Short mmCIF file of C-alpha atoms in Angstrom, two decimals:
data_model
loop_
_atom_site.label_atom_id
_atom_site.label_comp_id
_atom_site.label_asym_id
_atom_site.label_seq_id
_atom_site.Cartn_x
_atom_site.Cartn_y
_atom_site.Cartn_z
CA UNK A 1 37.09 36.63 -72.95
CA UNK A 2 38.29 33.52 -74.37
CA UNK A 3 40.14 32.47 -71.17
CA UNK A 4 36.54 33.23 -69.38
CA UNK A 5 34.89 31.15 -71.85
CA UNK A 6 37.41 27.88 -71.05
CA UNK A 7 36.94 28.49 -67.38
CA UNK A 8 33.30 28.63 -67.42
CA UNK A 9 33.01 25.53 -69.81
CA UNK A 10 35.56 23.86 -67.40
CA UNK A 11 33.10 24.84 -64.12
CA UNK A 12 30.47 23.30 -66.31
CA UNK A 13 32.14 20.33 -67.22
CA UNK A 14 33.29 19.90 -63.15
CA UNK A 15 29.41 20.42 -61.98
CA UNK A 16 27.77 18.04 -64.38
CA UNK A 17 30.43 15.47 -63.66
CA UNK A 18 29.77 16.04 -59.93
CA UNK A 19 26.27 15.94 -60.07
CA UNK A 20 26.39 12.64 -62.25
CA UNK A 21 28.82 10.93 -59.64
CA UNK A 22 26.19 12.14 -57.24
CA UNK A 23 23.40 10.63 -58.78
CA UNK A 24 25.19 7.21 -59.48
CA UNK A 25 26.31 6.79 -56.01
CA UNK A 26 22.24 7.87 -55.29
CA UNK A 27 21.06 5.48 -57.72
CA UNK A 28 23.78 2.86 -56.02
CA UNK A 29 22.59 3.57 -52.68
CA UNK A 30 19.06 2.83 -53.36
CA UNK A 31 20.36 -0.49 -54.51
CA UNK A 32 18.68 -3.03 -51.60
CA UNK A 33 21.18 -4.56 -48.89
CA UNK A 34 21.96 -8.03 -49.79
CA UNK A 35 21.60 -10.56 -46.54
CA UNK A 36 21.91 -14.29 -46.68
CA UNK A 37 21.93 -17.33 -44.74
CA UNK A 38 22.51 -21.07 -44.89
CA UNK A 39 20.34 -23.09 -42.60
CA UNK A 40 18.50 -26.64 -41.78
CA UNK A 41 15.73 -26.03 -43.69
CA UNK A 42 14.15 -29.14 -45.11
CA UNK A 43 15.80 -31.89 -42.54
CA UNK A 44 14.62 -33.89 -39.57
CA UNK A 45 16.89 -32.11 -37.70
CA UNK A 46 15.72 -28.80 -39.24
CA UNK A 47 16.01 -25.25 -37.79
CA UNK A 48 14.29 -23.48 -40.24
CA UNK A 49 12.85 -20.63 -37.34
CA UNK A 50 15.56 -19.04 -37.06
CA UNK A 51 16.04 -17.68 -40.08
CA UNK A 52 12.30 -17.30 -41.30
CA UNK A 53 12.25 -15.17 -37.40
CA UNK A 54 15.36 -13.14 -39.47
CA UNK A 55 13.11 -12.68 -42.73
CA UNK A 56 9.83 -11.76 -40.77
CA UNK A 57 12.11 -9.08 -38.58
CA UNK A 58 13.43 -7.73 -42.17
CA UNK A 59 10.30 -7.49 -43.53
CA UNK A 60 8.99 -5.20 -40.43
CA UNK A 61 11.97 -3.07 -41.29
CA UNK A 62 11.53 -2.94 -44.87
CA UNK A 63 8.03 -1.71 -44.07
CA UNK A 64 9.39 1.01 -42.03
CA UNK A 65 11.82 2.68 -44.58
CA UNK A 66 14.57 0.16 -44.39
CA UNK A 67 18.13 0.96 -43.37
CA UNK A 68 18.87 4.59 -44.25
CA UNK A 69 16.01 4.64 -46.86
CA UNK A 70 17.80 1.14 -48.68
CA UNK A 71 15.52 -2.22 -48.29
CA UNK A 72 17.13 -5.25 -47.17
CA UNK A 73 16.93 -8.43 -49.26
CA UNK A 74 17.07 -11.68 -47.51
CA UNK A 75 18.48 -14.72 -49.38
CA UNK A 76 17.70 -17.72 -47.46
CA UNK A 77 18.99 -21.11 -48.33
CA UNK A 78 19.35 -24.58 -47.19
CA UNK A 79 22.50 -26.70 -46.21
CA UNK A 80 20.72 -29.68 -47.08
CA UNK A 81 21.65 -33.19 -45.78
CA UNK A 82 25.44 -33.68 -46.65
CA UNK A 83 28.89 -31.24 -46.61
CA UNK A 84 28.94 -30.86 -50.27
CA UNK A 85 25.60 -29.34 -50.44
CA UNK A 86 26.14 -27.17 -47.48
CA UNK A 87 29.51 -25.94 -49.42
CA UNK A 88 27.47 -25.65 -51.95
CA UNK A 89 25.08 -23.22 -50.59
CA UNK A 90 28.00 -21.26 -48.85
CA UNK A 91 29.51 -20.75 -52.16
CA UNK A 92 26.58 -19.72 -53.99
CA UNK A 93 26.31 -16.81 -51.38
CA UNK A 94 30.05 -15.64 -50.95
CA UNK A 95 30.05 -15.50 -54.87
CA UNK A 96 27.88 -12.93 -54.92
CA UNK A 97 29.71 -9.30 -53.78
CA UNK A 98 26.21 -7.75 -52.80
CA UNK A 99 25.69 -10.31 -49.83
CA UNK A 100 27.61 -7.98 -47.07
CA UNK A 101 26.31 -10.27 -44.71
CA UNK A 102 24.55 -13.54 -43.36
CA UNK A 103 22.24 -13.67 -41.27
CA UNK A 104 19.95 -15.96 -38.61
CA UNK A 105 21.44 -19.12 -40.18
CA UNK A 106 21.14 -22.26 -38.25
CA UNK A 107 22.11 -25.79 -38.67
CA UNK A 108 24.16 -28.56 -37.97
CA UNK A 109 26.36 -28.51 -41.02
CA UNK A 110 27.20 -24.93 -41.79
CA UNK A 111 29.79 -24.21 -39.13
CA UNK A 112 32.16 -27.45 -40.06
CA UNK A 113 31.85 -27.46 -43.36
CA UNK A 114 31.75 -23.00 -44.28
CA UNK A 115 33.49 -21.88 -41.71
CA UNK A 116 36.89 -21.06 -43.08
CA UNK A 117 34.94 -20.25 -46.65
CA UNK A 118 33.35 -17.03 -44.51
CA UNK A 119 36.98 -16.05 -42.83
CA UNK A 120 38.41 -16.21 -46.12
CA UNK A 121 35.34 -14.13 -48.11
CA UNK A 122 35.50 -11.92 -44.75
CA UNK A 123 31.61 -13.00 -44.53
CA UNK A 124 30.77 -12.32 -41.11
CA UNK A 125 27.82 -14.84 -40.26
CA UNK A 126 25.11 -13.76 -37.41
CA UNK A 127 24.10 -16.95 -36.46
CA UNK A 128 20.68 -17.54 -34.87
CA UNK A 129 21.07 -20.77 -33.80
CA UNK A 130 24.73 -22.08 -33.67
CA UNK A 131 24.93 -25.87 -32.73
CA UNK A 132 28.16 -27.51 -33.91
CA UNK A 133 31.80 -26.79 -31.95
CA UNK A 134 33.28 -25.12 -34.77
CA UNK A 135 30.18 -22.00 -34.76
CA UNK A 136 32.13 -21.14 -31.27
CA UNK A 137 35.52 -21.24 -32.44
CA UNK A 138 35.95 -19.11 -36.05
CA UNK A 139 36.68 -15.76 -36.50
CA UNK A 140 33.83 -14.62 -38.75
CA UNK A 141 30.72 -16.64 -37.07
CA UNK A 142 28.73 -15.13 -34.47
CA UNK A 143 26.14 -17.34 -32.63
CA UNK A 144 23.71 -14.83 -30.84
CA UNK A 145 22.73 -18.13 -28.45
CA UNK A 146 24.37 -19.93 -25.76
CA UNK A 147 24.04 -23.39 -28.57
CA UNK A 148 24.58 -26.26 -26.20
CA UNK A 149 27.56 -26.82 -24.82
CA UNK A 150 27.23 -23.79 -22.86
CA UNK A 151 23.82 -24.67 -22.56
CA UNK A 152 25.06 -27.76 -20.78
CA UNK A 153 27.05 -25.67 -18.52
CA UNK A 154 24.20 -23.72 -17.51
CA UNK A 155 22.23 -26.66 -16.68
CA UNK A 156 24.59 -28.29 -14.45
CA UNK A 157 24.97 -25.20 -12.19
CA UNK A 158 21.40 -24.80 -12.31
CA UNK A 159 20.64 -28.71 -11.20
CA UNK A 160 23.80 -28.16 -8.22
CA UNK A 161 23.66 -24.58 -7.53
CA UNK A 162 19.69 -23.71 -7.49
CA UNK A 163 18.59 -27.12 -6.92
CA UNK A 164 21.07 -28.23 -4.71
CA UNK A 165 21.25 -31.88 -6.61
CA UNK A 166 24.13 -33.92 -5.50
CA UNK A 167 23.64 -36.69 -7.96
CA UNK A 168 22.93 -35.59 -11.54
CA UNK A 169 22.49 -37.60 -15.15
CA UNK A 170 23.28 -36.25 -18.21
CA UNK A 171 21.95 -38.00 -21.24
CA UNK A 172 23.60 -36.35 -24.62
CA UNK A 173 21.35 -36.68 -27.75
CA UNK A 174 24.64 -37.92 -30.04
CA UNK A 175 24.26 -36.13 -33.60
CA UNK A 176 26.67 -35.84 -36.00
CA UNK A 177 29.83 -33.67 -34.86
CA UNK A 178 28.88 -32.58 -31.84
CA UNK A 179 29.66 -35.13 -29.22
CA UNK A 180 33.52 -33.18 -28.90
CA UNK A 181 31.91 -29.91 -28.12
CA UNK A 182 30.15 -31.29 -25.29
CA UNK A 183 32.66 -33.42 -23.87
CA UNK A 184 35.07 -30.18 -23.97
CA UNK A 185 32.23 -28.24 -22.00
CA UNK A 186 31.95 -31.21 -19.58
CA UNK A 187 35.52 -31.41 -18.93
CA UNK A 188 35.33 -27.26 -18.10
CA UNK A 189 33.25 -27.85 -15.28
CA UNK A 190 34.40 -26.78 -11.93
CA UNK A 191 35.04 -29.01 -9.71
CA UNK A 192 31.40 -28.83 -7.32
CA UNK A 193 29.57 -29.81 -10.75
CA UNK A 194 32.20 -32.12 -11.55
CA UNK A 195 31.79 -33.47 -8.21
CA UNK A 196 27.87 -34.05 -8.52
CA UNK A 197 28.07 -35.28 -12.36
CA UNK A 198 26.83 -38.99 -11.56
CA UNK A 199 27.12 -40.67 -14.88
CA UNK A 200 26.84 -39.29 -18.72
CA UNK A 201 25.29 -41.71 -21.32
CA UNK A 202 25.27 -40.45 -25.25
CA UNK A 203 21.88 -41.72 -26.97
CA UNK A 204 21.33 -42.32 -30.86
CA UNK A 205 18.41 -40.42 -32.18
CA UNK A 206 16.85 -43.29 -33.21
CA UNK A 207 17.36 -45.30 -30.19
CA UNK A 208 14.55 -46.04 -28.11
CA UNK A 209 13.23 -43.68 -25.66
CA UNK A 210 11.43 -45.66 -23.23
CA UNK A 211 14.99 -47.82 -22.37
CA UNK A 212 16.94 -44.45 -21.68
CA UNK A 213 14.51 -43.02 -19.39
CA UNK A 214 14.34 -46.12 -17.87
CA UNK A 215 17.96 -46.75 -16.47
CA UNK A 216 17.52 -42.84 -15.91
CA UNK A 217 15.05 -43.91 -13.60
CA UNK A 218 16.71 -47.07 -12.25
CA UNK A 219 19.39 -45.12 -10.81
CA UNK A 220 18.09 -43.07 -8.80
CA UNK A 221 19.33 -39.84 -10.52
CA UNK A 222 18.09 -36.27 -8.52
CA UNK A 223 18.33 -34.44 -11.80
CA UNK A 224 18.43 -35.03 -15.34
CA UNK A 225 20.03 -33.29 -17.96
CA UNK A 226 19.09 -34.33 -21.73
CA UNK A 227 20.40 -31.83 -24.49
CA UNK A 228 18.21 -32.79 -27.11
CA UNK A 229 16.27 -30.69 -29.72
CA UNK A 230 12.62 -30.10 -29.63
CA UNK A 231 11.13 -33.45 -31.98
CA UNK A 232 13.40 -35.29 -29.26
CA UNK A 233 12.42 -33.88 -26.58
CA UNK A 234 9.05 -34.48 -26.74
CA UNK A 235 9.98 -38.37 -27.67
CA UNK A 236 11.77 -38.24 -24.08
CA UNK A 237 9.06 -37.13 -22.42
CA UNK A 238 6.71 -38.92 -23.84
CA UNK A 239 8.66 -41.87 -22.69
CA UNK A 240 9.03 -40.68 -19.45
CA UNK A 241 5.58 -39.97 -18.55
CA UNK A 242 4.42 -43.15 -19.37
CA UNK A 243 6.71 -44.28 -16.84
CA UNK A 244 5.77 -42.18 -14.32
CA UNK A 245 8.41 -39.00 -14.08
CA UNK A 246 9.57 -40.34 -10.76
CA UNK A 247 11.20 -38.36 -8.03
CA UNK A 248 13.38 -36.46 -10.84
CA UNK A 249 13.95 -32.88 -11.79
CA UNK A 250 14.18 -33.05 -15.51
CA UNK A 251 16.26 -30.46 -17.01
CA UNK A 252 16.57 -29.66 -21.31
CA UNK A 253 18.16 -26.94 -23.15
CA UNK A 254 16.61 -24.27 -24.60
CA UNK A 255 14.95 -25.93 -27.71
CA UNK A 256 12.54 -27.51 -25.06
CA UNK A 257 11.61 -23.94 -24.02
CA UNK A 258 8.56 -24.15 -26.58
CA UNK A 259 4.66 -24.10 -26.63
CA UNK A 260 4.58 -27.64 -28.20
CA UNK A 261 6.82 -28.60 -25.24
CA UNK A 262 4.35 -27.16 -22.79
CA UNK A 263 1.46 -28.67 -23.63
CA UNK A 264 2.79 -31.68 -24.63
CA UNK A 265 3.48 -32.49 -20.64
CA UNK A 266 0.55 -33.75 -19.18
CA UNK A 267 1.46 -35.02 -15.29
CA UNK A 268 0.52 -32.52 -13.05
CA UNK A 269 3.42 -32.86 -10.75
CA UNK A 270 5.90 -32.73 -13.32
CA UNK A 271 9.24 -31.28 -12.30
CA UNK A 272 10.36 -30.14 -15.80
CA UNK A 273 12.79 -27.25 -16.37
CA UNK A 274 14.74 -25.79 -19.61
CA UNK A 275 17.25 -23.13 -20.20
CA UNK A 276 15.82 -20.57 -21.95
CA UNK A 277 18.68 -18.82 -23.61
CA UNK A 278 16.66 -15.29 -24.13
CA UNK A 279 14.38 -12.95 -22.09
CA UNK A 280 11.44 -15.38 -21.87
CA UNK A 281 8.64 -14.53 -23.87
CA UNK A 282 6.16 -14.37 -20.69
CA UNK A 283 8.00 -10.69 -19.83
CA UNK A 284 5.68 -8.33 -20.83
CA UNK A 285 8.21 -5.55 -21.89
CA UNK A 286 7.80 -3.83 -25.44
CA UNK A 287 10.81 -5.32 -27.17
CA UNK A 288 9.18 -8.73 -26.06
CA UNK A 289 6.01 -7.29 -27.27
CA UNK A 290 6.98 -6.48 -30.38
CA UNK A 291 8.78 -9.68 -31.39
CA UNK A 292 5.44 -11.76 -30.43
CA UNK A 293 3.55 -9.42 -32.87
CA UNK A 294 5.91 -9.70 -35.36
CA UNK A 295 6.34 -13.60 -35.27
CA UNK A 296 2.47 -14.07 -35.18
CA UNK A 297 2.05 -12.14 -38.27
CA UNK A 298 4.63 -14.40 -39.67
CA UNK A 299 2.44 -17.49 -38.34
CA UNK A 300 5.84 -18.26 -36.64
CA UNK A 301 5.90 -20.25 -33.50
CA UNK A 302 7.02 -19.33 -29.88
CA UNK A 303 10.55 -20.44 -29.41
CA UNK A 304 13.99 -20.14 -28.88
CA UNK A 305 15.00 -20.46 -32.39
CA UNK A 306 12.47 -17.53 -33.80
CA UNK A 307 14.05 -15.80 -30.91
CA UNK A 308 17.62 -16.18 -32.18
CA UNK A 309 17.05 -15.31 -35.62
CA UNK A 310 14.91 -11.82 -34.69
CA UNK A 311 18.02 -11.24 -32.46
CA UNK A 312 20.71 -11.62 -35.40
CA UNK A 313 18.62 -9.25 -37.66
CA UNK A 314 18.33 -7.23 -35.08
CA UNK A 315 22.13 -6.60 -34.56
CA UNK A 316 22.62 -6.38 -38.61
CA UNK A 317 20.29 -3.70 -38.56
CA UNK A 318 22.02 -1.62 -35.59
CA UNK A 319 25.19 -2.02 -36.90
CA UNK A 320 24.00 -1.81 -40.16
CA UNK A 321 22.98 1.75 -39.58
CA UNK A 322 26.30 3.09 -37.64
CA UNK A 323 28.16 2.13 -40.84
CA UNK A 324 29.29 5.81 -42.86
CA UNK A 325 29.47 5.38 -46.54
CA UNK A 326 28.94 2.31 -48.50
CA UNK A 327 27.99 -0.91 -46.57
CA UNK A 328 29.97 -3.81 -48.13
CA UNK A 329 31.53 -6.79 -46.39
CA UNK A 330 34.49 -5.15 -44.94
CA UNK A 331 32.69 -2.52 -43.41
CA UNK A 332 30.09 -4.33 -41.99
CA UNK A 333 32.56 -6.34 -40.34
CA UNK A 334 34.49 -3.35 -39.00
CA UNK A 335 31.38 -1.65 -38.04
CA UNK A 336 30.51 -5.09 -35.97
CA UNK A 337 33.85 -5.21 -34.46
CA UNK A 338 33.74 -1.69 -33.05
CA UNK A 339 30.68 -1.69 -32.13
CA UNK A 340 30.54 -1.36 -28.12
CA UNK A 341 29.21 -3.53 -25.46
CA UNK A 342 25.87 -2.80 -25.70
CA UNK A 343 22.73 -3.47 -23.88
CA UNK A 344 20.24 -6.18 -25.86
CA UNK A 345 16.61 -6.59 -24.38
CA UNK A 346 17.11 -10.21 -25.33
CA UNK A 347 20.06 -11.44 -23.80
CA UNK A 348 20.89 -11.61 -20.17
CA UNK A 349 24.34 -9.97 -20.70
CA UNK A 350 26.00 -7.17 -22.68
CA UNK A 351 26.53 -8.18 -26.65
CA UNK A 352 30.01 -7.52 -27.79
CA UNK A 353 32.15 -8.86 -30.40
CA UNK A 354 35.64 -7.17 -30.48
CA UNK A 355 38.49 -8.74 -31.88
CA UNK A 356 38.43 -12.00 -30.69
CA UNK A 357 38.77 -14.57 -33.06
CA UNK A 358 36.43 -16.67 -31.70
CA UNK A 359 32.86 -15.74 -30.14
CA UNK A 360 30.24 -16.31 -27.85
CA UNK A 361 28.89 -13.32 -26.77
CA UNK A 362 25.64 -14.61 -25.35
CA UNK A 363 26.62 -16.98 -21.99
CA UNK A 364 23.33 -16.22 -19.95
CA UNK A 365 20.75 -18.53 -19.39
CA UNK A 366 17.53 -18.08 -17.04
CA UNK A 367 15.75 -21.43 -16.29
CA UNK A 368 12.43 -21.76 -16.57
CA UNK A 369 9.84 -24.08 -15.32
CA UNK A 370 6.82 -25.48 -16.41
CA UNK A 371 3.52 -25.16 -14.27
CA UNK A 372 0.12 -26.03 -15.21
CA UNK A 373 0.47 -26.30 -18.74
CA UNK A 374 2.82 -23.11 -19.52
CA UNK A 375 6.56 -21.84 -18.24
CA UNK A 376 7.37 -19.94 -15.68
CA UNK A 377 10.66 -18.43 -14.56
CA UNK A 378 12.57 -20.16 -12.25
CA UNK A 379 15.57 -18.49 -11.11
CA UNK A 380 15.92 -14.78 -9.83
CA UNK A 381 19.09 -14.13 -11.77
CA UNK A 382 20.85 -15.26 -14.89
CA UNK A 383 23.71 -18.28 -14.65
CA UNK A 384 26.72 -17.36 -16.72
CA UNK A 385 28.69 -20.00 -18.46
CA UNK A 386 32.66 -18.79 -18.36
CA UNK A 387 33.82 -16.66 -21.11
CA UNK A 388 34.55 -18.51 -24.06
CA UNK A 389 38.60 -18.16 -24.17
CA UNK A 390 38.99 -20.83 -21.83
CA UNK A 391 36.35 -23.46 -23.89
CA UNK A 392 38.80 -21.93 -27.48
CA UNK A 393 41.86 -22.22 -25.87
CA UNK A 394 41.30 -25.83 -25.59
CA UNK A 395 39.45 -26.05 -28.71
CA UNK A 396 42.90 -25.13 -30.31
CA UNK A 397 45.13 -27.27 -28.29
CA UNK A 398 42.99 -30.23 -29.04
CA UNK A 399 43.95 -29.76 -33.07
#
């Protein structure tokens, strides 16, 4: 009886301790998903879309139960205008074990200044918007756009290829840090766009305007190519519609692909194209759908960038939810690794990360054109930049 007694007070012991562990780990799970992000918040050069596009796609989750019943929190915080305070904010986030991930970032300090801080936390970043060389060429950051270099590429097959220009410009808007990457994408051209690349000028941001488009004009360029973001952008064309557009396709990147853009061009025979690096948003399908209605109710505007970041939350979430057992850095990272090629509505190509230790797994751009005041599609098929080994191979060499 006394033996019976011990083993029944041991089976009793064994259950409740169970049944607590059960509970914590209940409790634990219940705890909300920790997501950050370091982005150009509060600068002239800001990005801050792309990860408010992140926060709005979260909250639409949250709303629907979460990820396996757990919210997500999204920590959101700026890189400000000098490395020191972009370390800053990178610290602040790996510090904390409950981030697992980050996010819809987007900026032009982050890359250079965090990246080996992420490797070394095993941080994986989903990057909205990527923009400097070094977002393309670390193990643990993830841009989910072409950024543009590859952009760059895109636009010069598009001017040669589709268009069938023999003489094209490219005019480079030179910001800090990024004049390498796109001399490294220039220099992978093949040789027909090499062949039709007529002259490349770099232009200060605070240059003037009316001058560049000028000698643009003065010789007697078929196409141009000018890679900067949306603020100048609309200082470029601005300039050159008061000059009269000329005989001149004029090509941007995809920050131009924008309502403000649109409406901003007012000559009716405008040749204007940009590289939209996402399904546009005039497809009607119900994942496009769905991220209009979700970026109105943010009061978020049409663009590229909003696009970006509701694509990196997007992924965090699917992979998010394949994870089995707790989701902490190192799973989430394993999870995102394994995860297969798989089909995006977004992107113009299959997203997969593998093992590579470098990444660009969106290479797809469809151009778009602008007619009577809004864009259009302009190409039947997507142009493909190369894969990215070729543009890190020589990103290595060049160290």
């Amino acid at each position: 009886m006394r033996t019976t007694t011990r083993h029944w007070h041991a089976l009793a012991v064994a259950v409740w301790t169970t049944s607590s562990a059960l509970t914590a780990w209940a409790q634990g799970s219940e705890r909300p998903i920790r997501v950050g992000a370091v982005s150009a918040l509060a600068a002239q050069a800001g990005f801050p879309e792309s990860s408010r596009a992140a926060e709005r796609y979260f909250d639409a989750v949250n709303a629907a139960g979460g990820v396996n019943g757990r919210r997500i929190e999204y920590v959101s915080l700026d890189e400000g205008t000098a490395p020191p305070m972009a370390a800053s904010a990178a610290r602040k986030l790996v510090a904390d074990p409950e981030v697992v991930a980050l996010v819809g970032g987007s900026g032009l300090l982050d890359c250079s200044v965090n990246a080996a801080t992420y490797a070394e936390a095993g941080l994986v970043s989903l990057q909205g918007a990527s923009v400097a060389p070094e977002c393309f060429a670390s193990s643990h950051i993830v841009p989910m756009n072409n950024g543009p270099y590859l952009g760059l590429e895109n636009a010069m097959a598009f001017a040669v290829e589709n268009l069938k220009h023999q003489r094209v410009c490219v005019t480079i808007l030179d910001l800090p840090g990024m004049a390498t990457g796109y001399k490294r994408s220039l220099d992978r051209l093949k040789a027909s766009l090499k062949s039709a690349l007529d002259d490349v000028a770099y232009l200060q941001p605070e240059a003037n305007f009316a001058d560049a488009v000028r000698e643009r004009l003065a010789r007697g360029c078929g196409a141009v190519v000018f890679t900067g973001h949306e603020p100048t952008v609309l200082q470029w064309l601005d300039a050159a519609q008061k000059q009269g557009m000329g005989n001149v396709d004029w090509i941007f990147l995809t920050p131009a692909y924008t309502d403000r853009v649109a409406k901003a061009i007012h000559s009716p025979n405008a040749r204007v194209y940009a590289m939209a690096e996402f399904e546009p948003w005039q497809s009607a399908s119900l994942a496009m759908l769905d991220w209009k209605r979700v970026m109105r109710q943010g009061g978020l505007p049409l663009s590229a960038l909003a696009q970006g970041g509701y694509v990196s939350a997007q992924v965090f979430v699917r992979v998010a939810r394949r994870i089995q057992g707790p989701i902490t850095r190192a799973s989430f990272a394993q999870a995102l690794r394994d995860l297969p090629a798989t089909e995006l509505s977004f992107l113009g190509m299959p997203f997969q990360v593998g093992q590579a230790q470098a990444h660009a797994p969106n290479r797809a751009s469809l151009p778009v054109t602008w007619r009577n005041g809004h864009w259009k599609i302009a190409a039947s098929v997507w142009i493909q930049a190369p894969p990215l080994a070729t543009a890190a191979t020589a990103a290595t060499g060049a160290r």
